[in-house]
Coordinates of C-alpha atoms in Angstrom, one line a residue:
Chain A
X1 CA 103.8 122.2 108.1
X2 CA 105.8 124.2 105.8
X3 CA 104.2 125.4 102.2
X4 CA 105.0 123.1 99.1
X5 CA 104.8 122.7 95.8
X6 CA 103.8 119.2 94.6
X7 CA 104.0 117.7 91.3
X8 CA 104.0 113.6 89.4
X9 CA 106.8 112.6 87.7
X10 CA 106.2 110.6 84.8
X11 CA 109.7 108.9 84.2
X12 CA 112.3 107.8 87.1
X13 CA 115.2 110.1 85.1
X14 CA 112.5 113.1 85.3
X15 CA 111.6 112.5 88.4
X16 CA 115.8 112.4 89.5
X17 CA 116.3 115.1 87.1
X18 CA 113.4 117.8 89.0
X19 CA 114.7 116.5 92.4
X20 CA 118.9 117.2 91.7
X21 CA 117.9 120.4 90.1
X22 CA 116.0 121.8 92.7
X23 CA 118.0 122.1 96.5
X24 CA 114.7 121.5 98.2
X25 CA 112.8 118.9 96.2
X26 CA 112.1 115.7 97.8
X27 CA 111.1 112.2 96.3
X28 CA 107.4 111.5 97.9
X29 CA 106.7 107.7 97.9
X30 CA 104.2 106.2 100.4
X31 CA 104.8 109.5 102.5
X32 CA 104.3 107.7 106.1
X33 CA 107.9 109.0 107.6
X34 CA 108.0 112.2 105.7
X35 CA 104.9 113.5 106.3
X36 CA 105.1 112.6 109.9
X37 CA 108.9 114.5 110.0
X38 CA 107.3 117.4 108.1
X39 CA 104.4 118.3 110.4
X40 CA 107.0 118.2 112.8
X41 CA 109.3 120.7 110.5
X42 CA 112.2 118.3 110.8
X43 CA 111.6 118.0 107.1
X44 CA 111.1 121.2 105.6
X45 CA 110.7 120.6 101.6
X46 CA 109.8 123.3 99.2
X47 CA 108.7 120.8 96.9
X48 CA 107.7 117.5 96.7
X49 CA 108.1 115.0 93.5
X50 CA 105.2 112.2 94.2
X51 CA 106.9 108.9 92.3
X52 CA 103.6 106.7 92.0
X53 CA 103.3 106.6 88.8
X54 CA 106.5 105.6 87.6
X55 CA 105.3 101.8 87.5
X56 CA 108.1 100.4 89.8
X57 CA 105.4 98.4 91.7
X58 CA 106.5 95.1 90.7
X59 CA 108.4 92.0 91.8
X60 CA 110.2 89.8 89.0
X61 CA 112.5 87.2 88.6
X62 CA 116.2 88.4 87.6
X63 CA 118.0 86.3 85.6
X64 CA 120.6 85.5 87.8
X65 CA 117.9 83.7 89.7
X66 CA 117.1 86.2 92.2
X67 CA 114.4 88.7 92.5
X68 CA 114.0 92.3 91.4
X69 CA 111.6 94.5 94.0
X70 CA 110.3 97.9 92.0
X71 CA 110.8 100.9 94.7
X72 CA 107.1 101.8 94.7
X73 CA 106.1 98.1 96.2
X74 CA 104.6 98.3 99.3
X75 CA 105.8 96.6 102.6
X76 CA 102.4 94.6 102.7
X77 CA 103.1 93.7 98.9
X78 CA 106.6 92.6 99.4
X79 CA 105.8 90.5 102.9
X80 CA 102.9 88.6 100.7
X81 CA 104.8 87.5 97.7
X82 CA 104.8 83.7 97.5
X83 CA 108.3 83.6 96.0
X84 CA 109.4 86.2 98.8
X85 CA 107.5 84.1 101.9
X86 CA 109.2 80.4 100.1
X87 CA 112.8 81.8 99.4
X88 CA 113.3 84.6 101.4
X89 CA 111.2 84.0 104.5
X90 CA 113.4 86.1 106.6
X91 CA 112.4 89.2 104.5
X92 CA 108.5 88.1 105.2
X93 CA 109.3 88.0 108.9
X94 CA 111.4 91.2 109.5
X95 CA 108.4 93.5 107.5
X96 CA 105.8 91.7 109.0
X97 CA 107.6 92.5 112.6
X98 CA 107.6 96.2 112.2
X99 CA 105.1 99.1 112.0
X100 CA 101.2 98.8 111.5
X101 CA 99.0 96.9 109.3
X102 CA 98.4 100.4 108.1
X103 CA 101.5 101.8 107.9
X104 CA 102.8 98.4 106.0
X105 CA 100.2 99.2 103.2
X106 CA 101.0 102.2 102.1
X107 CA 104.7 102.3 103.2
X108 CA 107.5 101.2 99.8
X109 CA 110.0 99.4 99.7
X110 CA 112.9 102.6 98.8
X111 CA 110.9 104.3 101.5
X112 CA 111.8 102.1 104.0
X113 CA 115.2 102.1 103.7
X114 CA 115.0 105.8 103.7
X115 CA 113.1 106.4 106.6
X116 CA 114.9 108.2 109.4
X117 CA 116.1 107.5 113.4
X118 CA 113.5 107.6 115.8
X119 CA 116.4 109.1 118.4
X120 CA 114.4 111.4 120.4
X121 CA 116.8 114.2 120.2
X122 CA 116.4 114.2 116.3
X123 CA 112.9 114.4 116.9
X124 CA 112.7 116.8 119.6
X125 CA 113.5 120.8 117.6
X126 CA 114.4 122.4 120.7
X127 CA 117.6 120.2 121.5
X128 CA 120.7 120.1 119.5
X129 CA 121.2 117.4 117.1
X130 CA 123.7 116.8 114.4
X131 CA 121.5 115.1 112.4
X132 CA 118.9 117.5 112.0
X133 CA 120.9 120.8 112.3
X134 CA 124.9 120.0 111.6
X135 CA 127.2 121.5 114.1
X136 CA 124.3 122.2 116.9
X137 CA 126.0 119.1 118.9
X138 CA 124.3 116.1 120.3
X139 CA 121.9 115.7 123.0
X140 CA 122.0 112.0 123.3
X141 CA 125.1 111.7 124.2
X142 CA 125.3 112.3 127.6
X143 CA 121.2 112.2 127.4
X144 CA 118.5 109.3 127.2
X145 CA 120.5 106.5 125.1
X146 CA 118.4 103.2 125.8
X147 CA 117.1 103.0 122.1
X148 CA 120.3 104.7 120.9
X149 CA 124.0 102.5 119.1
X150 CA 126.3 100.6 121.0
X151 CA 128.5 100.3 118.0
X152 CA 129.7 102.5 114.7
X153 CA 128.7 105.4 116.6
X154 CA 130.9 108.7 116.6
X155 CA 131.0 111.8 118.9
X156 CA 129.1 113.5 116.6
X157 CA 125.6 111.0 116.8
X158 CA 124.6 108.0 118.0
X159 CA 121.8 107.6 115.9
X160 CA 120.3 104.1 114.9
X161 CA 118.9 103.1 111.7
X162 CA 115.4 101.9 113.1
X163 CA 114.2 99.8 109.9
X164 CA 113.2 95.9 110.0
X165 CA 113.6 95.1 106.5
X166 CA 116.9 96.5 105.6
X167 CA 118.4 94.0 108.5
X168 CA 117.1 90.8 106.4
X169 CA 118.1 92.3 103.4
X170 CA 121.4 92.8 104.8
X171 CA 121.7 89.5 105.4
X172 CA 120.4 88.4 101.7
X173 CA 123.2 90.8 100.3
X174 CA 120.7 93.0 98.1
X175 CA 121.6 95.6 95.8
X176 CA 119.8 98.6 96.0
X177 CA 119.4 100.0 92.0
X178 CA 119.6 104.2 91.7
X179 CA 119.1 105.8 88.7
X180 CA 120.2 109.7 88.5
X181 CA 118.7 112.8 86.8
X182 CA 121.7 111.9 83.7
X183 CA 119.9 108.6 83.1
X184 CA 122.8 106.8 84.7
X185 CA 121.9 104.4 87.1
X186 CA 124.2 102.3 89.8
X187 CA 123.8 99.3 92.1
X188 CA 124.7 99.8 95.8
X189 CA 125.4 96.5 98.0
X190 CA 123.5 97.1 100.9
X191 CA 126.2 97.0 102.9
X192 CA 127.5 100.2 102.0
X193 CA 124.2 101.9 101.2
X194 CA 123.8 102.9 104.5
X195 CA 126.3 105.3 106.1
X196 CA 128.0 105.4 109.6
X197 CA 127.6 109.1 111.3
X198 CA 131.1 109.9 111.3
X199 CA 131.5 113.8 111.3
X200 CA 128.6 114.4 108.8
X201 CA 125.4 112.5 110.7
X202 CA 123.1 114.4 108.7
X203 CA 124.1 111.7 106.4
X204 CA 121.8 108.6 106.1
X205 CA 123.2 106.6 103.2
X206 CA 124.9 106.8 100.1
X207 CA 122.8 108.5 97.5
X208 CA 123.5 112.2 96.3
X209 CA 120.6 114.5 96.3
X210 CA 118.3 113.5 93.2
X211 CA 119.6 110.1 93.0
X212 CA 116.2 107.8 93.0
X213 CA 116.0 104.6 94.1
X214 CA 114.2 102.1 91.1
X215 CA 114.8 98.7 92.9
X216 CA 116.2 96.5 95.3
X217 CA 117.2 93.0 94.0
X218 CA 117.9 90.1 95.9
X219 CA 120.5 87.2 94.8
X220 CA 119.7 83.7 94.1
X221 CA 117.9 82.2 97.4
X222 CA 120.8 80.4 99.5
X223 CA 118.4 77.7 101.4
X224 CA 118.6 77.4 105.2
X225 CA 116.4 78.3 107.9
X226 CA 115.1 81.7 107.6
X227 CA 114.8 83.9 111.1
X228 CA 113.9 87.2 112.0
X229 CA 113.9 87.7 116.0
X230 CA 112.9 91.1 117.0
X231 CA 112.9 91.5 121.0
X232 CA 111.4 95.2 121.7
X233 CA 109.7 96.7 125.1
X234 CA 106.0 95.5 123.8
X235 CA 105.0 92.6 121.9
X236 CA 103.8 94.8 119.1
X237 CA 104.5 97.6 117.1
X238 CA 107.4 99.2 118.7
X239 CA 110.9 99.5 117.2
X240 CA 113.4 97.1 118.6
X241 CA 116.2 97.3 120.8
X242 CA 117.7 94.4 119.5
X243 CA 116.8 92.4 116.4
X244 CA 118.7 89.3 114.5
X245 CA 117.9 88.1 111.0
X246 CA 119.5 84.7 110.3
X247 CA 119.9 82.5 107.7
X248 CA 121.3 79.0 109.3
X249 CA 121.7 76.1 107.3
X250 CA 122.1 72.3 108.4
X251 CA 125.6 72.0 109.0
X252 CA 125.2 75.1 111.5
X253 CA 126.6 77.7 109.3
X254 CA 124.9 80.6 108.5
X255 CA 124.7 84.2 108.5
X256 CA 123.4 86.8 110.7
X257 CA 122.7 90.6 110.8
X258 CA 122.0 92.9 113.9
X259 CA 119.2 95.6 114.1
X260 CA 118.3 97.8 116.6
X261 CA 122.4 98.4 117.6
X262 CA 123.5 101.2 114.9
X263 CA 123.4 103.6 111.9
X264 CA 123.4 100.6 109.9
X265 CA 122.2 97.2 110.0
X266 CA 124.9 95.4 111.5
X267 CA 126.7 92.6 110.1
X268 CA 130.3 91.4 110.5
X269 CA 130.7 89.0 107.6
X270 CA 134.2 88.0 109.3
X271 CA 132.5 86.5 112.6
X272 CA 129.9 84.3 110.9
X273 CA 132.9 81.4 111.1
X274 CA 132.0 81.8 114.5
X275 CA 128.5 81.0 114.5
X276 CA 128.4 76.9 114.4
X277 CA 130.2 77.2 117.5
X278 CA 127.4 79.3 119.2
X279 CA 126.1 82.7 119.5
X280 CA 129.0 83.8 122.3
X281 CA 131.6 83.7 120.1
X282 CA 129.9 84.7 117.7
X283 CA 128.7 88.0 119.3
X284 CA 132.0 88.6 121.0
X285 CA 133.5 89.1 117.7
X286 CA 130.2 90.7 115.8
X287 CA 130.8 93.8 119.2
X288 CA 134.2 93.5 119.8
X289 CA 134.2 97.8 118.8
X290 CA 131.1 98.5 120.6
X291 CA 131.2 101.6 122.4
X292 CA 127.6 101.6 124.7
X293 CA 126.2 104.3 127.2
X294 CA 125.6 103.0 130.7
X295 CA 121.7 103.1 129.3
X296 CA 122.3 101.0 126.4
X297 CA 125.1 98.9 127.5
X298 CA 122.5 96.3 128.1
X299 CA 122.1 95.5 124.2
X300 CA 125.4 93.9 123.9
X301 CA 124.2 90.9 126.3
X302 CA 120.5 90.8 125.0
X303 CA 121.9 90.7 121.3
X304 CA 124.0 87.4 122.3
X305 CA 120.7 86.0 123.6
X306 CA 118.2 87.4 121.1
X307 CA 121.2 85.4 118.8
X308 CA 121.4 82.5 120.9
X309 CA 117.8 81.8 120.5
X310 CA 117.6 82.0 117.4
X311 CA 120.2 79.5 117.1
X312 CA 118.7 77.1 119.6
X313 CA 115.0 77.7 117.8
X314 CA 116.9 76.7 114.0
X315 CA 118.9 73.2 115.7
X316 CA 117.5 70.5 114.0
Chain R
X1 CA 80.3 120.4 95.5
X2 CA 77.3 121.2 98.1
X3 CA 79.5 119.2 101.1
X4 CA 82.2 121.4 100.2
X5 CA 80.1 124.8 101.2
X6 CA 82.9 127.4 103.1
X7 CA 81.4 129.7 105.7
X8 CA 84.1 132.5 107.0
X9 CA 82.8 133.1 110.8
X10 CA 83.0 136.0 112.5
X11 CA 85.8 135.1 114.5
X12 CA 88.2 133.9 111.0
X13 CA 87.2 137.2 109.6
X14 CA 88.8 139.0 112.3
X15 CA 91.5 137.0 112.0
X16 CA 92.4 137.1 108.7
X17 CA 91.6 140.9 108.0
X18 CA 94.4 141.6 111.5
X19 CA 97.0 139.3 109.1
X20 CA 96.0 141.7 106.2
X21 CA 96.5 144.5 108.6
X22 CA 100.0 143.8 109.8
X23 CA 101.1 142.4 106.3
X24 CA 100.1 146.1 105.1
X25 CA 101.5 148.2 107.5
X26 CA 105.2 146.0 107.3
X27 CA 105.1 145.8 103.6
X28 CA 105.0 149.9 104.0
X29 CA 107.6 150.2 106.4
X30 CA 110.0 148.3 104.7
X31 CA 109.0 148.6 100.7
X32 CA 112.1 147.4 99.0
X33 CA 113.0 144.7 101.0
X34 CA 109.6 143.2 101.7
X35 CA 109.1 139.7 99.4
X36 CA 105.6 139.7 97.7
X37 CA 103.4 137.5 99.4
X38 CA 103.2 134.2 98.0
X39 CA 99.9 132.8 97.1
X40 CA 99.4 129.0 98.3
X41 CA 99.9 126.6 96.1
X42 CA 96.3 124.4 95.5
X43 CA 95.7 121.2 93.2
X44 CA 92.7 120.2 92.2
X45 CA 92.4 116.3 93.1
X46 CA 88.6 113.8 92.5
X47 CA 88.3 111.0 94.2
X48 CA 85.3 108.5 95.0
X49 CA 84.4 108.6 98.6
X50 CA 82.1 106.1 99.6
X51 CA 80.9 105.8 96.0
X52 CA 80.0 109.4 95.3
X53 CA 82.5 111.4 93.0
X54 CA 84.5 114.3 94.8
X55 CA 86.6 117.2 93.3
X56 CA 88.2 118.9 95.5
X57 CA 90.7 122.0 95.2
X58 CA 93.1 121.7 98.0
X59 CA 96.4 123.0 99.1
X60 CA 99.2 120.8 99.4
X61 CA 99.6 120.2 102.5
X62 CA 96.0 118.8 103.1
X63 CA 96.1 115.0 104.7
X64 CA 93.6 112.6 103.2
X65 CA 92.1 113.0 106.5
X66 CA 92.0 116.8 106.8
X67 CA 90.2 116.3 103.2
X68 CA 87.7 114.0 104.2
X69 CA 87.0 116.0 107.8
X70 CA 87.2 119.6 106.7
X71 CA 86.5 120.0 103.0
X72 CA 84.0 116.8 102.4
X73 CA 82.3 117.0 106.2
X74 CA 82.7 113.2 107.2
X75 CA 83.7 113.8 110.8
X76 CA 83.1 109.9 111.7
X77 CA 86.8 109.1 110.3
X78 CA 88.6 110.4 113.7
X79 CA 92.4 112.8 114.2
X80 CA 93.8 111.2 117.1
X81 CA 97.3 111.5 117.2
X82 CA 98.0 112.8 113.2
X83 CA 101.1 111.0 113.6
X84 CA 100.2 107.2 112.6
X85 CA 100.4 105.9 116.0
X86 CA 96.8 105.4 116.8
X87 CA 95.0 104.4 114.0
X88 CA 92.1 106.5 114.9
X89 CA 92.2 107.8 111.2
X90 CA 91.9 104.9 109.4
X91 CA 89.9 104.6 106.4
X92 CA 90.1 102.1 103.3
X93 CA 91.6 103.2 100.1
X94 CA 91.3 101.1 97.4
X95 CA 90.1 98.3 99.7
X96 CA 94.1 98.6 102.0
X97 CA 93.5 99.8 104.9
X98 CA 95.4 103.0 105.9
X99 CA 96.6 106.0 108.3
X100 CA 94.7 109.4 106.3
X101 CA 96.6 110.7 108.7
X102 CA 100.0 110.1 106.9
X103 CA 99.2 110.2 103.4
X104 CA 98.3 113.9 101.0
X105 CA 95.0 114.2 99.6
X106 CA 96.7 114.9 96.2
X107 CA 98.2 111.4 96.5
X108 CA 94.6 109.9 95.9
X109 CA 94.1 111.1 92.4
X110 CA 91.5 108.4 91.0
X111 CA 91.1 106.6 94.4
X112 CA 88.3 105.2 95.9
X113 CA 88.0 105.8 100.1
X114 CA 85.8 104.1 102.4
X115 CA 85.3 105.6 105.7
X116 CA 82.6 104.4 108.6
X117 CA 79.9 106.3 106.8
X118 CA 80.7 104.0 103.6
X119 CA 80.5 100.8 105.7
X120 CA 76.9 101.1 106.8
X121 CA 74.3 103.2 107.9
X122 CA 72.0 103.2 111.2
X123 CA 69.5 101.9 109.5
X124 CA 71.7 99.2 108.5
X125 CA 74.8 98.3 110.0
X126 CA 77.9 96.6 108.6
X127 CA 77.9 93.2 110.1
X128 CA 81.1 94.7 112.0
X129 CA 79.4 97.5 113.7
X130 CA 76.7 95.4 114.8
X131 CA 79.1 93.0 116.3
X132 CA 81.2 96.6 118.2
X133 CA 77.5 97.3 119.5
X134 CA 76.5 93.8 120.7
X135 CA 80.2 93.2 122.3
X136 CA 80.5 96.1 123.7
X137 CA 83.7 96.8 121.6
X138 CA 84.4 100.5 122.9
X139 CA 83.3 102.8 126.0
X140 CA 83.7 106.3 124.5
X141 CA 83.7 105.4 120.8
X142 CA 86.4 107.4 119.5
X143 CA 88.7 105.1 118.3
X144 CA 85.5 103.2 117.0
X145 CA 85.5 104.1 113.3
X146 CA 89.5 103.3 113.0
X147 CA 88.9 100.1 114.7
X148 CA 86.1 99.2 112.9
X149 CA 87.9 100.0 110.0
X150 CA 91.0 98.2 110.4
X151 CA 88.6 95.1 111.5
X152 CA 86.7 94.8 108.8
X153 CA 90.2 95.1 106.4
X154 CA 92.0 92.8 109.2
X155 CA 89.3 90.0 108.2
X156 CA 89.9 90.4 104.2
X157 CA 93.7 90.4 104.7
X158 CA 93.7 87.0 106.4
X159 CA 91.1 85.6 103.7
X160 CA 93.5 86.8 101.0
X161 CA 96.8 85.2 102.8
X162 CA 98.4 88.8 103.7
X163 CA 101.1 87.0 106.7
X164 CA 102.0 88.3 110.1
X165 CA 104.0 88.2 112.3
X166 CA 101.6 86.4 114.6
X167 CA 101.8 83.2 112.2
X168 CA 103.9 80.4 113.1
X169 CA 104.4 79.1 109.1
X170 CA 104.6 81.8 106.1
X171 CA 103.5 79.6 104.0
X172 CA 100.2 78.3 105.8
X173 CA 96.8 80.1 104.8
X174 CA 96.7 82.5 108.1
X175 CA 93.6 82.1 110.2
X176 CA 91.5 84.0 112.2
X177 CA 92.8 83.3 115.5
X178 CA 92.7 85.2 118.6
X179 CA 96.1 86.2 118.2
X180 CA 96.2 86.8 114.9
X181 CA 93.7 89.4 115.4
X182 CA 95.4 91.0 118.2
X183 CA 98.9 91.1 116.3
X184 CA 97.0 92.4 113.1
X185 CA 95.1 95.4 115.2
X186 CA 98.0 96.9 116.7
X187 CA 98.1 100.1 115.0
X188 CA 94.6 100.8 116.2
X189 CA 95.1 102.3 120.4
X190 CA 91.9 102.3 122.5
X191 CA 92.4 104.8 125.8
X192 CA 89.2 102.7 127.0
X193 CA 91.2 99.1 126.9
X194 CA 88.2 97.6 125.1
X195 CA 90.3 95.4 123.2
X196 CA 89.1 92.0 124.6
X197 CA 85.9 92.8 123.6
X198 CA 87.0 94.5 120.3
X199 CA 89.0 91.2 119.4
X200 CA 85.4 89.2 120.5
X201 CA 83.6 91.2 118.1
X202 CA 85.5 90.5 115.3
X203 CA 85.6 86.7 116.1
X204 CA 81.8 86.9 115.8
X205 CA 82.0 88.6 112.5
X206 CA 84.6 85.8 111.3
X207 CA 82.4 83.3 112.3
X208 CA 85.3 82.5 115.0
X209 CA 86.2 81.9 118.5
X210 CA 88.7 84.5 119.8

């Protein structure tokens, strides 16, 4: 691991303002993806700016009706909330599907969304990798793709985002709250917070260097039967290869949102119309752009299953 | 700090006096361009560990398990992978289970760690560790003080109504099932394959069947 300076911030507009101010400052929350990326030296910071004590550990009501999750809350935290396990059950499910009983303690909820691809190729130094090094080329293309996108993908990286939770809060429509070193602060709809590759991979998401994350907040709950189905090569504690979170209600409409298949969690608002008349359809027009390897190409099908169970397990 | 006693053997010493040694002789060669050497950073962090006070001096860079092995001598916590994905490391800090692996000492300001030598003693056991012992819940014992760890936390976090993904209703009080438990202990790899008896161990503990 590479040397480091570390220090507390007291304030999340100091701790934005010693992060944007310094090229090689990091935010430090739980530190259970950075750490691991920096003993590899995939993450190389010069300093680190540890945001624990900037009290965003809590979950409250908004008064819209939804809920407002403080960055610093853990993943065990967040799965365990009552109004989180009764509302937003498909949030409970897609944490509690993902990582360690360890890992989910100490993990936050801004990390999370933050962490990075587990393509081996980003994790593996000696091979080229936009991602890591921009401009070094890509190794998965053309290389081991099983875990790797079908869809949204570019020639520069076919990265996917390997996250549970951001899938169900994709399909909750969150807002992600930033607040930058000027004190100004924005809300990101999920949808857009995380990036495709494109021609700049090294890209994860939307937020300029320094920008911290204070909260995610969820919209008034929207009913319905809450899944999260993660289908992965063992039975625990692996990433997935293909995951749906859905929201059905009665009348068989619903939503649903992809995992496992991109840079992003995938959802295609325009094909839910699709979904009351079952998950072929629907999944035609969800990967109608896919673009798959001959390793992964066997996603597209298993995501139309993984979707039709779901909707077979949520028929009344 | 009497655990935190530093003895330079012979073999560091030559070490570190051939670093000085080429540093020199570089720094001479090429005096104007030649940065100074930077000193390492180091941060002075207490914490309670197993009940006593600790105050410790450490750079950066130190894991909470690094700490705990190297600085404080408590070799029963285990480095397995030091990537999080065996769970040999775990310890309890501030009664959550966790990888020390994955986390900076200088993160655990004001904390309080429990490691295996915090649980019990051989005199007198944790009610966990007697139950590895009488199940036979390892064969070499390596990954014992992570799973024994992560067992006794595993058994709190279904009293206290932590869910998983093991549980068929999110809003039922989970119980200790069989499945639970093996859902709930998969961060914690035994190379042996004692889990059946690691999962029968802690059935006994909860009082049961797994």
């Amino acid at each position: 691991m590479k040397s480091f300076t570390y220090e507390r911030a007291t304030t999340p507009a100091d701790a934005a303002g010693i992060v944007a101010s310094n090229p090689g400052a990091r935010f430090l929350g739980g530190g259970t993806n950075l750490l691991d990326l920096m003993k590899l030296e995939i993450e190389t910071p010069t300093h680190l700016v540890d945001v624990q004590d900037l009290k965003l550990d809590r979950i409250e009501p908004t008064e819209a009706g939804g809920l407002r999750i403080g960055a610093f809350v853990t993943n065990t935290a967040l799965a365990s909330d009552e109004r989180v396990r009764r509302d937003y059950g498909v949030l409970s499910r897609a944490i509690v599907a993902g990582a360690s009983g360890q890992l989910r303690n100490k993990a936050t909820t801004a990390g999370n969304l933050l962490q990075r691809t587990r393509c081996p190729y980003f994790y593996d130094t000696n091979q080229p990798c936009n991602k890591r090094k921009p401009g070094s080329g890509c190794a998965a293309i053309g290389g081991y793709s099983r875990q790797l996108a079908v869809i949204g993908s570019s020639d520069a990286c076919i990265a996917t985002y390997p996250g549970d939770m951001a899938v169900a809060m994709r399909v909750l429509d969150a807002t992600v709250e930033t607040v930058r070193a000027d004190g100004k602060t924005r809300s990101i709809p999920i949808g857009s917070f995380h990036t495709l590759p494109g021609d700049t991979p090294e890209r994860d998401n939307a937020l300029d260097h320094g920008e911290l994350i204070t909260a995610v907040t969820l919209p008034r709950p929207v009913g319905g039967t809450h899944v999260y189905r993660k289908v992965r090569d063992r039975a625990s504690y692996a990433f997935a290869l293909v995951s749906v979170a859905a929201i059905v209600q009665r009348d068989g409409s619903g939503r649903a949102a992809f995992g496992g298949v991109a840079h992003r969690p995938w959802r295609v608002e325009a094909a839910e119309a699709a979904m009351p008349r079952g998950a072929v359809e629907m999944s035609n027009a969800v990967f109608a752009d896919a673009r798959p390897t001959d390793d992964n190409a066997f996603k597209i099908p298993l995501a139309t299953r993984t979707l039709a169970a779901v909707l077979a397990e949520v028929k009344p | 700090m009497g655990s935190e006693t530093f003895q330079l053997s012979r073999r560091e010493m030559l070490m570190s006096s051939a670093t000085t040694a080429a540093v020199s002789s570089f720094a001479s060669e090429t005096a104007e361009a030649a940065p100074p050497v930077k000193a390492v950073p180091t941060y002075k962090v207490a914490m309670t560990v197993n009940g006593a006070s600790q105050t410790l001096t450490l750079d950066p860079r130190t894991t909470l398990l690094d700490a705990l092995r190297e600085h404080l001598h408590l070799t029963g916590t285990k480095k397995g992978c030091d990537h999080g994905q065996c769970g040999a490391c775990t310890v309890i800090v501030n009664g959550e289970r966790i990888n020390a692996c994955l986390s900076l000492a200088v993160q655990h300001q004001g904390d309080a760690v429990t490691t295996i030598e915090g649980l019990g003693t051989p005199e007198r056991l944790h009610p966990m560790q007697a139950a590895f012992v009488k199940h036979d819940g390892y064969q070499c014992g390596y990954c014992t003080p992570g799973q024994i760890c992560s067992a006794v936390s595993v058994l709190e976090e279904i009293k206290r109504g932590i869910p998983s993904h093991a549980q068929a209703d999110l809003m039922a009080a989970p119980k200790p099932t069989g499945a639970e438990m093996r859902e709930r202990m998969s961060g914690n790899i035994c190379r042996c394959g004692a889990y059946s008896n690691i999962v029968d161990a802690m059935a006994d503990v909860a009082g049961a069947r797994a």
